[in-house]
mmCIF file of C-alpha atoms in Angstrom:
data_model
loop_
_atom_site.group_PDB
_atom_site.id
_atom_site.type_symbol
_atom_site.label_atom_id
_atom_site.label_comp_id
_atom_site.label_asym_id
_atom_site.label_seq_id
_atom_site.Cartn_x
_atom_site.Cartn_y
_atom_site.Cartn_z
ATOM 1 C CA MET A 1 -4.504 7.659 7.989
ATOM 2 C CA PHE A 2 -6.042 10.518 8.103
ATOM 3 C CA ILE A 3 -10.281 11.269 8.233
ATOM 4 C CA THR A 4 -11.880 14.312 7.163
ATOM 5 C CA SER A 5 -15.490 15.612 5.906
ATOM 6 C CA VAL A 6 -16.487 16.049 2.408
ATOM 7 C CA SER A 7 -16.736 20.150 3.216
ATOM 8 C CA ASP A 8 -13.809 20.448 4.744
ATOM 9 C CA PHE A 9 -11.839 18.001 1.569
ATOM 10 C CA ARG A 10 -13.604 20.851 -0.770
ATOM 11 C CA LYS A 11 -12.346 23.320 1.134
ATOM 12 C CA ASP A 12 -8.633 22.461 1.019
ATOM 13 C CA ILE A 13 -8.485 19.660 -1.529
ATOM 14 C CA LYS A 14 -4.656 20.726 -3.009
ATOM 15 C CA SER A 15 -3.689 20.393 0.354
ATOM 16 C CA TYR A 16 -5.219 16.929 1.412
ATOM 17 C CA LEU A 17 -3.836 15.626 -2.232
ATOM 18 C CA ASP A 18 -0.305 16.566 -1.223
ATOM 19 C CA ARG A 19 -0.665 15.532 2.196
ATOM 20 C CA VAL A 20 -1.270 11.906 0.478
ATOM 21 C CA SER A 21 1.197 12.024 -2.112
ATOM 22 C CA LYS A 22 3.970 12.884 -0.334
ATOM 23 C CA ASN A 23 3.695 11.379 2.975
ATOM 24 C CA PHE A 24 2.007 8.288 1.728
ATOM 25 C CA GLU A 25 -0.729 8.642 3.927
ATOM 26 C CA THR A 26 -4.221 7.437 3.289
ATOM 27 C CA LEU A 27 -7.215 9.987 3.646
ATOM 28 C CA ILE A 28 -10.648 8.611 4.614
ATOM 29 C CA ILE A 29 -13.380 11.405 3.719
ATOM 30 C CA ASN A 30 -16.627 10.867 5.475
ATOM 31 C CA ARG A 31 -19.657 10.876 3.802
ATOM 32 C CA GLY A 32 -22.027 10.213 6.515
ATOM 33 C CA LYS A 33 -23.038 7.003 8.687
ATOM 34 C CA ASP A 34 -21.124 4.064 7.413
ATOM 35 C CA SER A 35 -20.264 5.480 4.119
ATOM 36 C CA GLY A 36 -16.670 7.156 3.002
ATOM 37 C CA ILE A 37 -14.625 7.278 0.614
ATOM 38 C CA VAL A 38 -10.673 6.354 0.607
ATOM 39 C CA VAL A 39 -7.936 8.472 -1.225
ATOM 40 C CA MET A 40 -4.085 7.432 -1.618
ATOM 41 C CA SER A 41 -1.472 8.014 -3.906
ATOM 42 C CA LEU A 42 -0.750 6.069 -6.843
ATOM 43 C CA GLU A 43 2.303 4.294 -5.451
ATOM 44 C CA GLU A 44 0.730 2.948 -2.549
ATOM 45 C CA TYR A 45 -2.214 1.595 -4.580
ATOM 46 C CA ASN A 46 0.225 -0.105 -7.240
ATOM 47 C CA SER A 47 1.817 -1.840 -4.041
ATOM 48 C CA LEU A 48 -1.250 -3.002 -2.832
ATOM 49 C CA MET A 49 -2.274 -4.589 -6.033
ATOM 50 C CA ALA A 50 1.094 -6.280 -6.599
ATOM 51 C CA THR A 51 0.600 -7.546 -3.158
ATOM 52 C CA ASN A 52 -3.148 -8.746 -3.590
ATOM 53 C CA TYR A 53 -2.132 -10.349 -7.155
ATOM 54 C CA GLU A 54 0.945 -12.107 -5.183
ATOM 55 C CA LEU A 55 -1.631 -13.812 -2.735
ATOM 56 C CA SER A 56 -4.347 -14.299 -4.705
ATOM 57 C CA SER A 57 -3.260 -18.299 -5.291
ATOM 58 C CA ARG A 58 -2.866 -20.430 -2.427
ATOM 59 C CA LYS A 59 0.507 -21.788 -3.918
ATOM 60 C CA ASN A 60 2.034 -18.122 -4.225
ATOM 61 C CA GLU A 61 1.063 -17.586 -0.866
ATOM 62 C CA MET A 62 2.548 -20.762 0.835
ATOM 63 C CA ARG A 63 5.806 -20.185 -1.223
ATOM 64 C CA LEU A 64 6.266 -16.405 0.101
ATOM 65 C CA ASP A 65 5.490 -17.804 3.518
ATOM 66 C CA ALA A 66 8.359 -20.116 3.055
ATOM 67 C CA ALA A 67 11.002 -18.176 1.860
ATOM 68 C CA ILE A 68 10.067 -15.501 5.012
ATOM 69 C CA GLU A 69 10.570 -18.242 7.305
ATOM 70 C CA LYS A 70 13.948 -19.212 5.707
ATOM 71 C CA LEU A 71 14.926 -15.450 6.004
ATOM 72 C CA LYS A 72 13.947 -15.702 9.756
ATOM 73 C CA SER A 73 15.579 -18.770 10.350
ATOM 74 C CA GLY A 74 19.017 -17.639 8.945
ATOM 75 C CA LYS A 75 18.614 -20.767 6.138
ATOM 76 C CA SER A 76 19.063 -18.100 3.337
ATOM 77 C CA TYR A 77 22.330 -17.301 1.358
ATOM 78 C CA SER A 78 23.287 -13.971 -0.620
ATOM 79 C CA LYS A 79 25.124 -14.374 -4.197
ATOM 80 C CA GLU A 80 26.991 -11.353 -5.791
ATOM 81 C CA LEU A 81 25.240 -10.247 -9.169
ATOM 82 C CA ILE A 82 26.882 -10.623 -12.324
ATOM 83 C CA GLU A 83 27.157 -7.111 -13.952
ATOM 84 C CA GLU A 84 28.220 -6.745 -17.793
#
């Protein structure tokens, strides 16, 4: 994550956007006291929205937590995929 002012962002918008998209960094554009804008890549945004969706219901969250715990405790197994 990095921070810039509106005027600095305006001066070099292309390099800021390139940095955000190529390095998966989040940019905060400071607009004054307690105000700002967040810029992130589309890929980062989509990932954030997918995570938010997966955790939107308590049942899904509990299922994911249980799966993570199984992996950590070694109680999981792997299977070969059938290719056609």
